PDB file of C-alpha atoms in Angstrom:
ATOM      1  CA  ALA I 876     -39.698 -26.350  60.881  1.00 45.00           C
ATOM      2  CA  SER I 877     -37.298 -24.657  59.348  1.00 48.00           C
ATOM      3  CA  ASP I 878     -36.175 -20.913  58.932  1.00 55.00           C
ATOM      4  CA  VAL I 879     -37.292 -21.170  55.149  1.00 57.00           C
ATOM      5  CA  TYR I 880     -40.822 -22.055  56.061  1.00 66.00           C
ATOM      6  CA  LYS I 881     -41.475 -19.661  58.884  1.00 79.00           C
ATOM      7  CA  ARG I 882     -40.358 -16.885  56.290  1.00 84.00           C
ATOM      8  CA  GLN I 883     -43.301 -17.762  54.046  1.00 90.00           C
ATOM      9  CA  PRO I 884     -46.800 -16.453  54.340  1.00 95.00           C
ATOM     10  CA  TYR I 885     -47.918 -19.745  54.735  1.00 95.00           C
ATOM     11  CA  TYR I 886     -45.987 -20.781  57.854  1.00 95.00           C
ATOM     12  CA  GLN I 887     -48.579 -22.328  59.171  1.00 94.00           C
ATOM     13  CA  SER I 888     -51.163 -22.453  57.126  1.00 94.00           C
ATOM     14  CA  LEU I 889     -53.243 -25.576  56.670  1.00 94.00           C
ATOM     15  CA  LEU I 890     -54.006 -25.986  52.362  1.00 96.00           C
ATOM     16  CA  CYS I 891     -55.277 -29.146  51.054  1.00 96.00           C
ATOM     17  CA  PHE I 892     -55.424 -30.492  47.606  1.00 97.00           C
ATOM     18  CA  ASP I 893     -57.377 -33.501  45.860  1.00 96.00           C
ATOM     19  CA  ILE I 894     -54.895 -35.263  43.723  1.00 96.00           C
ATOM     20  CA  ALA I 895     -56.655 -38.144  42.158  1.00 96.00           C
ATOM     21  CA  MET I 896     -54.249 -40.792  39.600  1.00 95.00           C
ATOM     22  CA  THR I 897     -56.924 -41.836  36.790  1.00 94.00           C
ATOM     23  CA  ASP I 898     -56.492 -44.650  34.391  1.00 96.00           C
ATOM     24  CA  MET I 899     -53.960 -42.999  32.174  1.00 95.00           C
ATOM     25  CA  TYR I 900     -51.510 -43.067  35.491  1.00 96.00           C
ATOM     26  CA  PRO I 901     -48.127 -43.305  35.655  1.00 95.00           C
ATOM     27  CA  ILE I 902     -48.301 -42.597  31.935  1.00 96.00           C
ATOM     28  CA  GLN I 903     -49.918 -39.273  33.101  1.00 96.00           C
ATOM     29  CA  PRO I 904     -49.895 -37.901  35.698  1.00 96.00           C
ATOM     30  CA  PRO I 905     -51.948 -37.456  38.218  1.00 97.00           C
ATOM     31  CA  LEU I 906     -55.114 -34.756  38.633  1.00 97.00           C
ATOM     32  CA  CYS I 907     -55.025 -32.157  41.420  1.00 97.00           C
ATOM     33  CA  ARG I 908     -57.468 -29.379  42.757  1.00 97.00           C
ATOM     34  CA  PHE I 909     -57.080 -27.246  45.752  1.00 98.00           C
ATOM     35  CA  TYR I 910     -59.512 -26.222  48.077  1.00 98.00           C
ATOM     36  CA  SER I 911     -59.830 -22.592  47.172  1.00 98.00           C
ATOM     37  CA  TYR I 912     -62.577 -21.787  48.858  1.00 98.00           C
ATOM     38  CA  GLY I 913     -63.303 -19.117  45.380  1.00 98.00           C
ATOM     39  CA  MET I 914     -59.874 -17.777  47.419  1.00 98.00           C
ATOM     40  CA  ARG I 915     -56.285 -16.900  44.879  1.00 97.00           C
ATOM     41  CA  ILE I 916     -53.803 -17.437  47.651  1.00 97.00           C
ATOM     42  CA  ASN I 917     -50.828 -18.025  45.735  1.00 97.00           C
ATOM     43  CA  PRO I 918     -49.667 -16.361  42.439  1.00 97.00           C
ATOM     44  CA  ASN I 919     -49.905 -21.087  41.209  1.00 97.00           C
ATOM     45  CA  LEU I 920     -53.310 -21.594  43.126  1.00 98.00           C
ATOM     46  CA  TYR I 921     -55.798 -19.771  41.723  1.00 98.00           C
ATOM     47  CA  ASP I 922     -59.281 -19.049  42.604  1.00 98.00           C
ATOM     48  CA  THR I 923     -60.870 -22.465  40.918  1.00 98.00           C
ATOM     49  CA  GLY I 924     -58.560 -24.774  42.635  1.00 98.00           C
ATOM     50  CA  HIS I 925     -56.776 -24.507  39.639  1.00 97.00           C
ATOM     51  CA  VAL I 926     -53.048 -26.384  40.478  1.00 97.00           C
ATOM     52  CA  CYS I 927     -50.262 -23.990  38.241  1.00 96.00           C
ATOM     53  CA  LEU I 928     -47.414 -26.999  38.101  1.00 95.00           C
ATOM     54  CA  SER I 929     -45.207 -27.910  35.474  1.00 93.00           C
ATOM     55  CA  LEU I 930     -45.090 -31.464  37.575  1.00 94.00           C
ATOM     56  CA  LEU I 931     -48.718 -32.263  36.561  1.00 95.00           C
ATOM     57  CA  GLY I 932     -48.705 -30.448  33.292  1.00 92.00           C
ATOM     58  CA  THR I 933     -49.712 -27.629  33.741  1.00 92.00           C
ATOM     59  CA  TRP I 934     -47.663 -25.391  33.324  1.00 85.00           C
ATOM     60  CA  ASP I 935     -44.524 -25.820  30.713  1.00 79.00           C
ATOM     61  CA  GLY I 936     -41.677 -26.417  32.014  1.00 68.00           C
ATOM     62  CA  GLU I 937     -38.184 -25.126  30.057  1.00 67.00           C
ATOM     63  CA  ALA I 938     -36.340 -27.807  32.161  1.00 67.00           C
ATOM     64  CA  ALA I 939     -36.134 -31.915  31.849  1.00 65.00           C
ATOM     65  CA  CYS I 940     -36.323 -32.504  35.783  1.00 70.00           C
ATOM     66  CA  GLU I 941     -39.624 -30.050  35.951  1.00 79.00           C
ATOM     67  CA  LYS I 942     -41.561 -32.188  33.427  1.00 90.00           C
ATOM     68  CA  TRP I 943     -43.104 -35.490  35.103  1.00 94.00           C
ATOM     69  CA  SER I 944     -41.663 -38.425  34.155  1.00 94.00           C
ATOM     70  CA  PRO I 945     -43.448 -42.577  33.302  1.00 94.00           C
ATOM     71  CA  VAL I 946     -40.200 -43.646  34.933  1.00 94.00           C
ATOM     72  CA  ASN I 947     -39.417 -41.162  37.654  1.00 93.00           C
ATOM     73  CA  SER I 948     -41.477 -39.045  39.063  1.00 94.00           C
ATOM     74  CA  VAL I 949     -43.871 -39.802  41.821  1.00 94.00           C
ATOM     75  CA  ILE I 950     -46.563 -37.895  44.034  1.00 95.00           C
ATOM     76  CA  ALA I 951     -44.169 -37.031  46.513  1.00 95.00           C
ATOM     77  CA  HIS I 952     -42.214 -35.148  44.086  1.00 94.00           C
ATOM     78  CA  ILE I 953     -45.642 -33.397  43.923  1.00 95.00           C
ATOM     79  CA  ILE I 954     -45.869 -32.454  47.398  1.00 94.00           C
ATOM     80  CA  GLN I 955     -42.307 -31.319  47.499  1.00 93.00           C
ATOM     81  CA  SER I 956     -42.065 -29.351  44.379  1.00 93.00           C
ATOM     82  CA  MET I 957     -45.416 -27.327  45.727  1.00 93.00           C
ATOM     83  CA  GLN I 958     -43.082 -26.513  48.775  1.00 91.00           C
ATOM     84  CA  ALA I 959     -40.316 -25.327  46.989  1.00 90.00           C
ATOM     85  CA  LEU I 960     -40.845 -23.893  44.333  1.00 91.00           C
ATOM     86  CA  VAL I 961     -45.041 -22.468  44.926  1.00 95.00           C
ATOM     87  CA  LEU I 962     -45.231 -21.884  48.747  1.00 95.00           C
ATOM     88  CA  THR I 963     -42.513 -19.747  48.284  1.00 94.00           C
ATOM     89  CA  LYS I 964     -41.215 -16.721  50.524  1.00 92.00           C
ATOM     90  CA  GLU I 965     -42.073 -13.401  48.160  1.00 94.00           C
ATOM     91  CA  PRO I 966     -44.879 -15.698  46.077  1.00 96.00           C
ATOM     92  CA  TYR I 967     -45.040 -12.839  43.749  1.00 96.00           C
ATOM     93  CA  TYR I 968     -42.047 -13.993  41.916  1.00 96.00           C
ATOM     94  CA  ASN I 969     -44.145 -16.893  41.139  1.00 94.00           C
ATOM     95  CA  GLU I 970     -45.610 -14.681  37.936  1.00 93.00           C
ATOM     96  CA  ALA I 971     -44.246 -15.816  34.527  1.00 89.00           C
ATOM     97  CA  GLY I 972     -40.951 -13.829  34.741  1.00 90.00           C
ATOM     98  CA  TYR I 973     -41.628 -11.588  37.406  1.00 94.00           C
ATOM     99  CA  ASP I 974     -38.483 -13.346  38.537  1.00 92.00           C
ATOM    100  CA  HIS I 975     -36.006 -11.328  36.620  1.00 92.00           C
ATOM    101  CA  PHE I 976     -36.935  -8.020  38.218  1.00 94.00           C
ATOM    102  CA  MET I 977     -36.197  -9.132  41.807  1.00 93.00           C
ATOM    103  CA  GLY I 978     -34.162  -6.096  42.933  1.00 91.00           C
ATOM    104  CA  ASP I 979     -36.095  -3.751  40.597  1.00 94.00           C
ATOM    105  CA  PRO I 980     -37.457  -1.660  43.264  1.00 95.00           C
ATOM    106  CA  LYS I 981     -40.325  -1.678  41.365  1.00 95.00           C
ATOM    107  CA  ALA I 982     -41.113  -5.040  42.131  1.00 96.00           C
ATOM    108  CA  VAL I 983     -39.737  -4.829  45.614  1.00 95.00           C
ATOM    109  CA  LYS I 984     -42.853  -2.528  46.784  1.00 95.00           C
ATOM    110  CA  PHE I 985     -45.541  -4.723  45.213  1.00 96.00           C
ATOM    111  CA  SER I 986     -43.555  -8.394  46.817  1.00 96.00           C
ATOM    112  CA  LYS I 987     -44.110  -6.689  50.148  1.00 96.00           C
ATOM    113  CA  GLN I 988     -48.120  -5.386  48.735  1.00 97.00           C
ATOM    114  CA  TYR I 989     -48.813  -8.970  47.646  1.00 97.00           C
ATOM    115  CA  ASN I 990     -47.203 -10.504  50.301  1.00 97.00           C
ATOM    116  CA  GLU I 991     -49.255  -8.300  52.938  1.00 97.00           C
ATOM    117  CA  ASP I 992     -52.881  -9.004  50.678  1.00 98.00           C
ATOM    118  CA  THR I 993     -51.910 -12.952  51.025  1.00 97.00           C
ATOM    119  CA  ALA I 994     -51.493 -12.509  55.125  1.00 97.00           C
ATOM    120  CA  LEU I 995     -55.380 -11.181  54.777  1.00 98.00           C
ATOM    121  CA  VAL I 996     -56.694 -13.400  52.309  1.00 98.00           C
ATOM    122  CA  ARG I 997     -54.750 -16.458  54.372  1.00 97.00           C
ATOM    123  CA  ILE I 998     -57.271 -15.322  56.887  1.00 98.00           C
ATOM    124  CA  ARG I 999     -60.149 -15.768  54.994  1.00 98.00           C
ATOM    125  CA  HIS I1000     -59.027 -18.492  54.232  1.00 98.00           C
ATOM    126  CA  MET I1001     -58.522 -20.621  57.044  1.00 97.00           C
ATOM    127  CA  MET I1002     -62.320 -18.879  58.222  1.00 98.00           C
ATOM    128  CA  ALA I1003     -63.847 -20.206  56.096  1.00 98.00           C
ATOM    129  CA  MET I1004     -61.906 -24.041  55.387  1.00 98.00           C
ATOM    130  CA  ALA I1005     -62.907 -23.713  59.204  1.00 97.00           C
ATOM    131  CA  ASP I1006     -66.947 -23.276  59.089  1.00 97.00           C
ATOM    132  CA  ASN I1007     -66.369 -26.062  55.858  1.00 97.00           C
ATOM    133  CA  PRO I1008     -63.947 -28.077  56.062  1.00 97.00           C
ATOM    134  CA  PRO I1009     -63.284 -30.910  52.675  1.00 96.00           C
ATOM    135  CA  VAL I1010     -65.361 -33.916  54.431  1.00 94.00           C
ATOM    136  CA  ASP I1011     -62.703 -36.300  54.459  1.00 93.00           C
ATOM    137  CA  TRP I1012     -59.974 -33.827  56.784  1.00 94.00           C
ATOM    138  CA  ARG I1013     -62.954 -32.421  58.720  1.00 94.00           C
ATOM    139  CA  ARG I1014     -60.763 -33.760  62.364  1.00 94.00           C
ATOM    140  CA  GLU I1015     -57.746 -32.692  61.003  1.00 95.00           C
ATOM    141  CA  VAL I1016     -59.451 -29.294  59.963  1.00 97.00           C
ATOM    142  CA  GLN I1017     -60.942 -28.679  63.258  1.00 96.00           C
ATOM    143  CA  GLN I1018     -57.326 -29.341  64.940  1.00 96.00           C
ATOM    144  CA  HIS I1019     -55.226 -27.866  63.638  1.00 96.00           C
ATOM    145  CA  TYR I1020     -56.850 -24.599  63.886  1.00 97.00           C
ATOM    146  CA  THR I1021     -57.024 -25.163  67.836  1.00 97.00           C
ATOM    147  CA  SER I1022     -54.389 -25.736  68.020  1.00 96.00           C
ATOM    148  CA  ILE I1023     -52.220 -23.404  65.498  1.00 96.00           C
ATOM    149  CA  VAL I1024     -54.068 -19.850  65.334  1.00 97.00           C
ATOM    150  CA  PRO I1025     -53.763 -18.573  68.581  1.00 97.00           C
ATOM    151  CA  GLY I1026     -49.835 -18.951  67.591  1.00 96.00           C
ATOM    152  CA  ILE I1027     -50.927 -17.124  64.811  1.00 96.00           C
ATOM    153  CA  MET I1028     -53.026 -14.444  65.933  1.00 97.00           C
ATOM    154  CA  ARG I1029     -50.543 -13.508  68.102  1.00 96.00           C
ATOM    155  CA  ARG I1030     -47.755 -13.454  65.770  1.00 95.00           C
ATOM    156  CA  LEU I1031     -50.143 -11.403  63.928  1.00 96.00           C
ATOM    157  CA  GLN I1032     -51.530  -8.623  66.887  1.00 96.00           C
ATOM    158  CA  ALA I1033     -47.581  -7.747  67.395  1.00 95.00           C
ATOM    159  CA  VAL I1034     -47.132  -7.124  63.824  1.00 95.00           C
ATOM    160  CA  VAL I1035     -50.681  -4.536  64.459  1.00 95.00           C
ATOM    161  CA  ASP I1036     -48.625  -3.393  67.652  1.00 93.00           C
ATOM    162  CA  GLY I1037     -45.810  -2.778  66.687  1.00 84.00           C
ATOM    163  CA  GLY I1038     -44.757  -4.149  62.861  1.00 56.00           C
ATOM    164  CA  GLN I1039     -42.150  -6.128  64.743  1.00 49.00           C
ATOM    165  CA  THR I1040     -42.579  -9.882  65.699  1.00 47.00           C
ATOM    166  CA  PRO I1041     -43.015 -12.144  69.142  1.00 43.00           C
ATOM    167  CA  PRO I1042     -39.256 -13.397  70.016  1.00 42.00           C
ATOM    168  CA  ASP I1043     -40.015 -17.059  68.853  1.00 45.00           C
ATOM    169  CA  ALA I1044     -41.168 -15.615  65.837  1.00 46.00           C
ATOM    170  CA  ALA I1045     -38.041 -12.837  65.129  1.00 44.00           C
ATOM    171  CA  ALA I1046     -37.536 -11.308  61.783  1.00 46.00           C
ATOM    172  CA  SER I1047     -35.063 -12.495  59.711  1.00 49.00           C
ATOM    173  CA  SER I1048     -33.569 -10.386  56.455  1.00 47.00           C
ATOM    174  CA  SER I1049     -34.770 -11.335  52.643  1.00 49.00           C
ATOM    175  CA  SER I1050     -32.973 -11.058  50.512  1.00 42.00           C
ATOM    176  CA  ALA I1051     -34.971  -9.598  47.472  1.00 55.00           C
ATOM    177  CA  SER I1052     -36.874  -7.068  49.683  1.00 54.00           C
ATOM    178  CA  GLY I1053     -33.901  -6.138  51.902  1.00 56.00           C
ATOM    179  CA  GLY I1054     -35.605  -5.805  54.456  1.00 67.00           C
ATOM    180  CA  SER I1055     -37.276  -7.139  57.536  1.00 85.00           C
ATOM    181  CA  ILE I1056     -39.199 -10.734  56.464  1.00 86.00           C
ATOM    182  CA  THR I1057     -41.240 -11.794  59.783  1.00 90.00           C
ATOM    183  CA  ALA I1058     -42.500 -16.162  60.362  1.00 88.00           C
ATOM    184  CA  ASP I1059     -45.093 -14.920  58.125  1.00 94.00           C
ATOM    185  CA  GLY I1060     -43.931 -13.017  55.448  1.00 94.00           C
ATOM    186  CA  ILE I1061     -44.974  -9.784  56.688  1.00 95.00           C
ATOM    187  CA  VAL I1062     -42.108  -7.076  55.518  1.00 93.00           C
ATOM    188  CA  LEU I1063     -41.276  -5.210  57.476  1.00 92.00           C
ATOM    189  CA  PRO I1064     -42.372  -2.074  57.855  1.00 92.00           C
ATOM    190  CA  ALA I1065     -45.502  -2.561  57.406  1.00 94.00           C
ATOM    191  CA  THR I1066     -47.220  -0.755  55.469  1.00 94.00           C
ATOM    192  CA  PRO I1067     -50.087   0.963  57.396  1.00 94.00           C
ATOM    193  CA  GLY I1068     -53.534  -0.069  54.714  1.00 96.00           C
ATOM    194  CA  PHE I1069     -52.365  -2.946  55.803  1.00 97.00           C
ATOM    195  CA  ILE I1070     -51.650  -2.968  59.769  1.00 96.00           C
ATOM    196  CA  ALA I1071     -55.465  -1.207  59.662  1.00 96.00           C
ATOM    197  CA  ALA I1072     -56.940  -3.892  57.575  1.00 97.00           C
ATOM    198  CA  LEU I1073     -54.505  -6.807  59.963  1.00 98.00           C
ATOM    199  CA  ARG I1074     -57.154  -5.788  63.091  1.00 97.00           C
ATOM    200  CA  TYR I1075     -59.719  -6.128  60.705  1.00 98.00           C
ATOM    201  CA  HIS I1076     -59.345  -9.498  60.371  1.00 98.00           C
ATOM    202  CA  LEU I1077     -58.166 -10.898  63.633  1.00 98.00           C
ATOM    203  CA  THR I1078     -61.500  -9.076  65.401  1.00 98.00           C
ATOM    204  CA  LEU I1079     -62.449 -11.601  62.600  1.00 98.00           C
ATOM    205  CA  LEU I1080     -60.495 -14.482  63.447  1.00 98.00           C
ATOM    206  CA  ARG I1081     -60.635 -13.978  66.561  1.00 98.00           C
ATOM    207  CA  GLN I1082     -65.231 -13.961  66.784  1.00 98.00           C
ATOM    208  CA  GLN I1083     -64.588 -17.258  65.386  1.00 98.00           C
ATOM    209  CA  TYR I1084     -62.253 -18.631  66.443  1.00 98.00           C
ATOM    210  CA  VAL I1085     -65.133 -18.492  69.993  1.00 97.00           C
ATOM    211  CA  ARG I1086     -67.195 -19.478  68.403  1.00 97.00           C
ATOM    212  CA  ILE I1087     -65.924 -22.151  66.488  1.00 97.00           C
ATOM    213  CA  THR I1088     -64.345 -23.694  68.993  1.00 97.00           C
ATOM    214  CA  THR I1089     -67.262 -23.597  71.546  1.00 96.00           C
ATOM    215  CA  GLN I1090     -69.625 -25.725  68.936  1.00 95.00           C
ATOM    216  CA  TRP I1091     -66.831 -27.757  68.301  1.00 95.00           C
ATOM    217  CA  LYS I1092     -66.296 -29.044  72.182  1.00 93.00           C
ATOM    218  CA  ALA I1093     -70.252 -29.218  73.000  1.00 93.00           C
ATOM    219  CA  LYS I1094     -70.439 -31.371  69.518  1.00 90.00           C
ATOM    220  CA  ASP I1095     -67.152 -33.433  71.121  1.00 85.00           C
ATOM    221  CA  ALA I1096     -69.562 -33.709  74.559  1.00 87.00           C
ATOM    222  CA  GLU I1097     -72.638 -34.876  72.759  1.00 85.00           C
ATOM    223  CA  LEU I1098     -70.771 -37.670  70.081  1.00 82.00           C
ATOM    224  CA  LYS I1099     -69.220 -38.669  73.864  1.00 80.00           C
ATOM    225  CA  GLN I1100     -72.366 -38.650  75.670  1.00 80.00           C
ATOM    226  CA  MET I1101     -73.973 -41.375  73.050  1.00 81.00           C
ATOM    227  CA  ARG I1102     -71.345 -43.356  73.305  1.00 81.00           C
ATOM    228  CA  LYS I1103     -71.936 -44.089  76.914  1.00 77.00           C
ATOM    229  CA  LYS I1104     -75.557 -44.816  76.902  1.00 70.00           C
TER     230      LYS I1104
END
Protein backbone atom coordinates (compact mmCIF):
# COMPACT_ATOMS: atom_id res chain seq x y z
CA ALA A 1 0.00 0.00 0.00
CA SER A 2 1.15 3.54 -0.67
CA ASP A 3 2.15 5.81 2.19
CA VAL A 4 -1.03 7.83 1.61
CA TYR A 5 -3.28 4.88 2.37
CA LYS A 6 -1.19 3.82 5.35
CA ARG A 7 -1.73 7.13 7.12
CA GLN A 8 -5.49 6.93 7.42
CA PRO A 9 -7.82 5.38 10.03
CA TYR A 10 -9.09 2.80 7.52
CA TYR A 11 -5.76 1.27 6.53
CA GLN A 12 -6.26 -2.47 5.86
CA SER A 13 -9.91 -2.26 6.91
CA LEU A 14 -12.41 -4.33 4.97
CA LEU A 15 -15.37 -2.15 4.00
CA CYS A 16 -18.22 -3.71 2.02
CA PHE A 17 -20.70 -1.95 -0.24
CA ASP A 18 -23.70 -3.04 -2.29
CA ILE A 19 -23.90 -1.26 -5.66
CA ALA A 20 -27.08 -1.70 -7.69
CA MET A 21 -27.66 -0.45 -11.21
CA THR A 22 -31.31 0.45 -11.76
CA ASP A 23 -33.19 0.61 -15.07
CA MET A 24 -32.12 4.26 -15.29
CA TYR A 25 -28.40 3.44 -15.30
CA PRO A 26 -26.26 5.01 -16.74
CA ILE A 27 -28.59 8.02 -17.10
CA GLN A 28 -28.67 8.11 -13.32
CA PRO A 29 -25.93 6.90 -10.96
CA PRO A 30 -26.24 3.49 -9.32
CA LEU A 31 -27.57 3.00 -5.83
CA CYS A 32 -24.97 2.35 -3.15
CA ARG A 33 -25.28 1.03 0.38
CA PHE A 34 -22.55 0.59 2.98
CA TYR A 35 -22.47 -2.35 5.41
CA SER A 36 -22.30 -0.13 8.49
CA TYR A 37 -23.45 -2.59 11.16
CA GLY A 38 -25.14 0.38 12.81
CA MET A 39 -21.91 2.39 13.13
CA ARG A 40 -20.88 5.67 11.55
CA ILE A 41 -17.26 5.08 10.67
CA ASN A 42 -16.86 8.20 8.50
CA PRO A 43 -18.73 11.49 7.95
CA ASN A 44 -19.72 10.23 4.49
CA LEU A 45 -20.70 6.72 5.61
CA TYR A 46 -23.78 6.82 7.79
CA ASP A 47 -24.83 4.28 10.40
CA THR A 48 -27.93 3.64 8.26
CA GLY A 49 -25.75 2.50 5.34
CA HIS A 50 -26.30 5.76 3.44
CA VAL A 51 -23.29 6.84 1.36
CA CYS A 52 -22.88 10.60 0.97
CA LEU A 53 -21.02 11.21 -2.28
CA SER A 54 -21.65 13.79 -5.00
CA LEU A 55 -20.95 11.25 -7.74
CA LEU A 56 -23.88 9.19 -6.42
CA GLY A 57 -26.15 12.22 -6.35
CA THR A 58 -26.41 12.04 -2.55
CA TRP A 59 -24.44 15.27 -2.08
CA ASP A 60 -24.32 18.46 -4.14
CA GLY A 61 -20.89 18.64 -5.74
CA GLU A 62 -19.66 22.03 -6.87
CA ALA A 63 -17.49 21.02 -9.81
CA ALA A 64 -18.86 19.24 -12.87
CA CYS A 65 -16.30 16.46 -12.45
CA GLU A 66 -17.81 15.66 -9.04
CA LYS A 67 -21.22 14.92 -10.54
CA TRP A 68 -22.42 11.83 -12.37
CA SER A 69 -22.16 11.97 -16.14
CA PRO A 70 -24.17 9.47 -18.21
CA VAL A 71 -21.46 9.70 -20.86
CA ASN A 72 -18.23 9.65 -18.88
CA SER A 73 -18.93 8.21 -15.42
CA VAL A 74 -18.47 4.52 -14.58
CA ILE A 75 -18.52 2.39 -11.44
CA ALA A 76 -14.73 2.63 -11.13
CA HIS A 77 -15.05 6.39 -10.65
CA ILE A 78 -17.19 5.80 -7.56
CA ILE A 79 -14.57 3.51 -6.05
CA GLN A 80 -11.82 6.02 -6.84
CA SER A 81 -13.83 8.81 -5.24
CA MET A 82 -14.29 6.69 -2.12
CA GLN A 83 -10.55 6.17 -1.86
CA ALA A 84 -9.56 9.76 -2.58
CA LEU A 85 -12.37 11.82 -1.03
CA VAL A 86 -13.96 9.68 1.68
CA LEU A 87 -11.30 7.41 3.19
CA THR A 88 -8.92 10.26 3.95
CA LYS A 89 -6.12 10.68 6.48
CA GLU A 90 -8.16 13.13 8.56
CA PRO A 91 -11.85 12.41 7.85
CA TYR A 92 -13.02 15.05 10.32
CA TYR A 93 -12.53 17.58 7.53
CA ASN A 94 -14.93 15.62 5.28
CA GLU A 95 -17.81 17.34 7.07
CA ALA A 96 -19.25 20.12 4.94
CA GLY A 97 -17.26 23.32 5.42
CA TYR A 98 -14.83 21.89 7.96
CA ASP A 99 -11.94 21.96 5.49
CA HIS A 100 -11.89 25.75 5.82
CA PHE A 101 -10.72 25.34 9.43
CA MET A 102 -7.63 23.25 8.67
CA GLY A 103 -4.77 24.53 10.81
CA ASP A 104 -7.04 26.14 13.40
CA PRO A 105 -6.00 24.88 16.88
CA LYS A 106 -9.53 23.81 17.79
CA ALA A 107 -9.99 21.98 14.50
CA VAL A 108 -6.65 20.23 14.94
CA LYS A 109 -7.80 19.01 18.36
CA PHE A 110 -11.19 17.86 17.04
CA SER A 111 -9.59 16.09 14.06
CA LYS A 112 -7.22 14.20 16.35
CA GLN A 113 -10.13 13.17 18.57
CA TYR A 114 -12.15 12.08 15.53
CA ASN A 115 -9.32 9.80 14.38
CA GLU A 116 -9.07 8.30 17.85
CA ASP A 117 -12.83 7.70 17.96
CA THR A 118 -12.67 6.19 14.47
CA ALA A 119 -9.91 3.81 15.54
CA LEU A 120 -12.24 2.39 18.19
CA VAL A 121 -15.30 2.28 15.91
CA ARG A 122 -13.15 0.54 13.29
CA ILE A 123 -12.38 -2.27 15.76
CA ARG A 124 -16.04 -2.71 16.65
CA HIS A 125 -16.97 -2.62 12.97
CA MET A 126 -14.48 -5.34 11.97
CA MET A 127 -15.65 -7.47 14.90
CA ALA A 128 -19.29 -7.10 13.85
CA MET A 129 -18.42 -8.00 10.27
CA ALA A 130 -16.48 -11.08 11.37
CA ASP A 131 -19.45 -12.29 13.41
CA ASN A 132 -21.98 -11.53 10.67
CA PRO A 133 -20.28 -11.13 7.28
CA PRO A 134 -22.21 -10.19 4.14
CA VAL A 135 -23.52 -13.43 2.64
CA ASP A 136 -21.79 -12.95 -0.71
CA TRP A 137 -18.46 -12.07 0.91
CA ARG A 138 -18.26 -14.59 3.73
CA ARG A 139 -15.11 -16.34 2.51
CA GLU A 140 -13.35 -13.07 1.67
CA VAL A 141 -14.18 -11.64 5.10
CA GLN A 142 -12.76 -14.73 6.79
CA GLN A 143 -9.56 -14.64 4.73
CA HIS A 144 -9.04 -10.93 5.30
CA TYR A 145 -9.75 -11.13 9.03
CA THR A 146 -7.48 -14.11 9.56
CA SER A 147 -4.51 -12.66 7.67
CA ILE A 148 -4.76 -8.92 8.37
CA VAL A 149 -6.11 -8.51 11.90
CA PRO A 150 -2.95 -9.80 13.66
CA GLY A 151 -0.94 -6.99 12.06
CA ILE A 152 -3.54 -4.40 13.02
CA MET A 153 -3.51 -5.64 16.62
CA ARG A 154 0.29 -5.52 16.71
CA ARG A 155 0.42 -1.94 15.45
CA LEU A 156 -2.29 -0.73 17.81
CA GLN A 157 -0.70 -2.51 20.76
CA ALA A 158 2.49 -0.55 20.02
CA VAL A 159 0.47 2.64 20.42
CA VAL A 160 -0.86 1.39 23.76
CA ASP A 161 2.62 0.43 24.94
CA GLY A 162 4.35 3.66 24.12
CA GLY A 163 2.56 5.83 21.64
CA GLN A 164 4.88 4.65 18.88
CA THR A 165 4.62 2.26 15.96
CA PRO A 166 6.76 -0.68 14.88
CA PRO A 167 9.60 0.05 12.39
CA ASP A 168 7.56 -1.23 9.45
CA ALA A 169 4.76 1.22 10.20
CA ALA A 170 6.68 4.28 11.35
CA ALA A 171 4.81 7.52 11.90
CA SER A 172 5.04 10.41 9.47
CA SER A 173 4.27 14.10 9.60
CA SER A 174 0.64 15.19 9.29
CA SER A 175 0.28 18.52 7.51
CA ALA A 176 -3.07 19.41 9.10
CA SER A 177 -2.34 18.36 12.67
CA GLY A 178 1.32 19.29 12.76
CA GLY A 179 2.02 16.10 14.73
CA SER A 180 2.97 12.61 13.65
CA ILE A 181 0.41 10.12 12.45
CA THR A 182 0.64 6.34 12.61
CA ALA A 183 -0.09 3.84 9.87
CA ASP A 184 -3.62 3.58 11.30
CA GLY A 185 -4.29 7.32 11.40
CA ILE A 186 -3.67 7.91 15.12
CA VAL A 187 -2.06 11.28 15.78
CA LEU A 188 0.72 11.02 18.35
CA PRO A 189 0.98 11.49 21.20
CA ALA A 190 -2.36 9.76 21.74
CA THR A 191 -4.59 10.99 24.56
CA PRO A 192 -4.66 8.97 27.84
CA GLY A 193 -8.40 8.33 27.58
CA PHE A 194 -7.99 6.90 24.10
CA ILE A 195 -5.11 4.66 25.20
CA ALA A 196 -7.29 3.18 27.95
CA ALA A 197 -10.21 2.63 25.57
CA LEU A 198 -7.91 1.15 22.92
CA ARG A 199 -6.44 -1.29 25.44
CA TYR A 200 -9.97 -2.50 26.28
CA HIS A 201 -10.97 -2.79 22.61
CA LEU A 202 -7.83 -4.78 21.79
CA THR A 203 -8.64 -7.21 24.58
CA LEU A 204 -12.07 -7.81 23.05
CA LEU A 205 -10.60 -8.15 19.57
CA ARG A 206 -7.99 -10.70 20.69
CA GLN A 207 -10.65 -12.75 22.44
CA GLN A 208 -12.82 -12.70 19.34
CA TYR A 209 -9.89 -13.57 17.08
CA VAL A 210 -9.07 -16.71 19.05
CA ARG A 211 -12.72 -17.73 19.27
CA ILE A 212 -13.79 -17.09 15.72
CA THR A 213 -10.70 -18.37 13.91
CA THR A 214 -10.98 -21.58 15.94
CA GLN A 215 -14.61 -21.90 14.84
CA TRP A 216 -13.71 -21.27 11.20
CA LYS A 217 -10.92 -23.85 11.25
CA ALA A 218 -13.24 -26.41 12.79
CA LYS A 219 -15.89 -25.66 10.18
CA ASP A 220 -13.36 -25.99 7.34
CA ALA A 221 -12.14 -29.31 8.72
CA GLU A 222 -15.73 -30.53 8.94
CA LEU A 223 -16.41 -29.56 5.33
CA LYS A 224 -13.25 -31.36 4.16
CA GLN A 225 -14.37 -34.51 5.94
CA MET A 226 -17.78 -34.29 4.32
CA ARG A 227 -16.21 -33.94 0.86
CA LYS A 228 -14.10 -37.06 1.43
CA LYS A 229 -17.26 -39.03 2.13
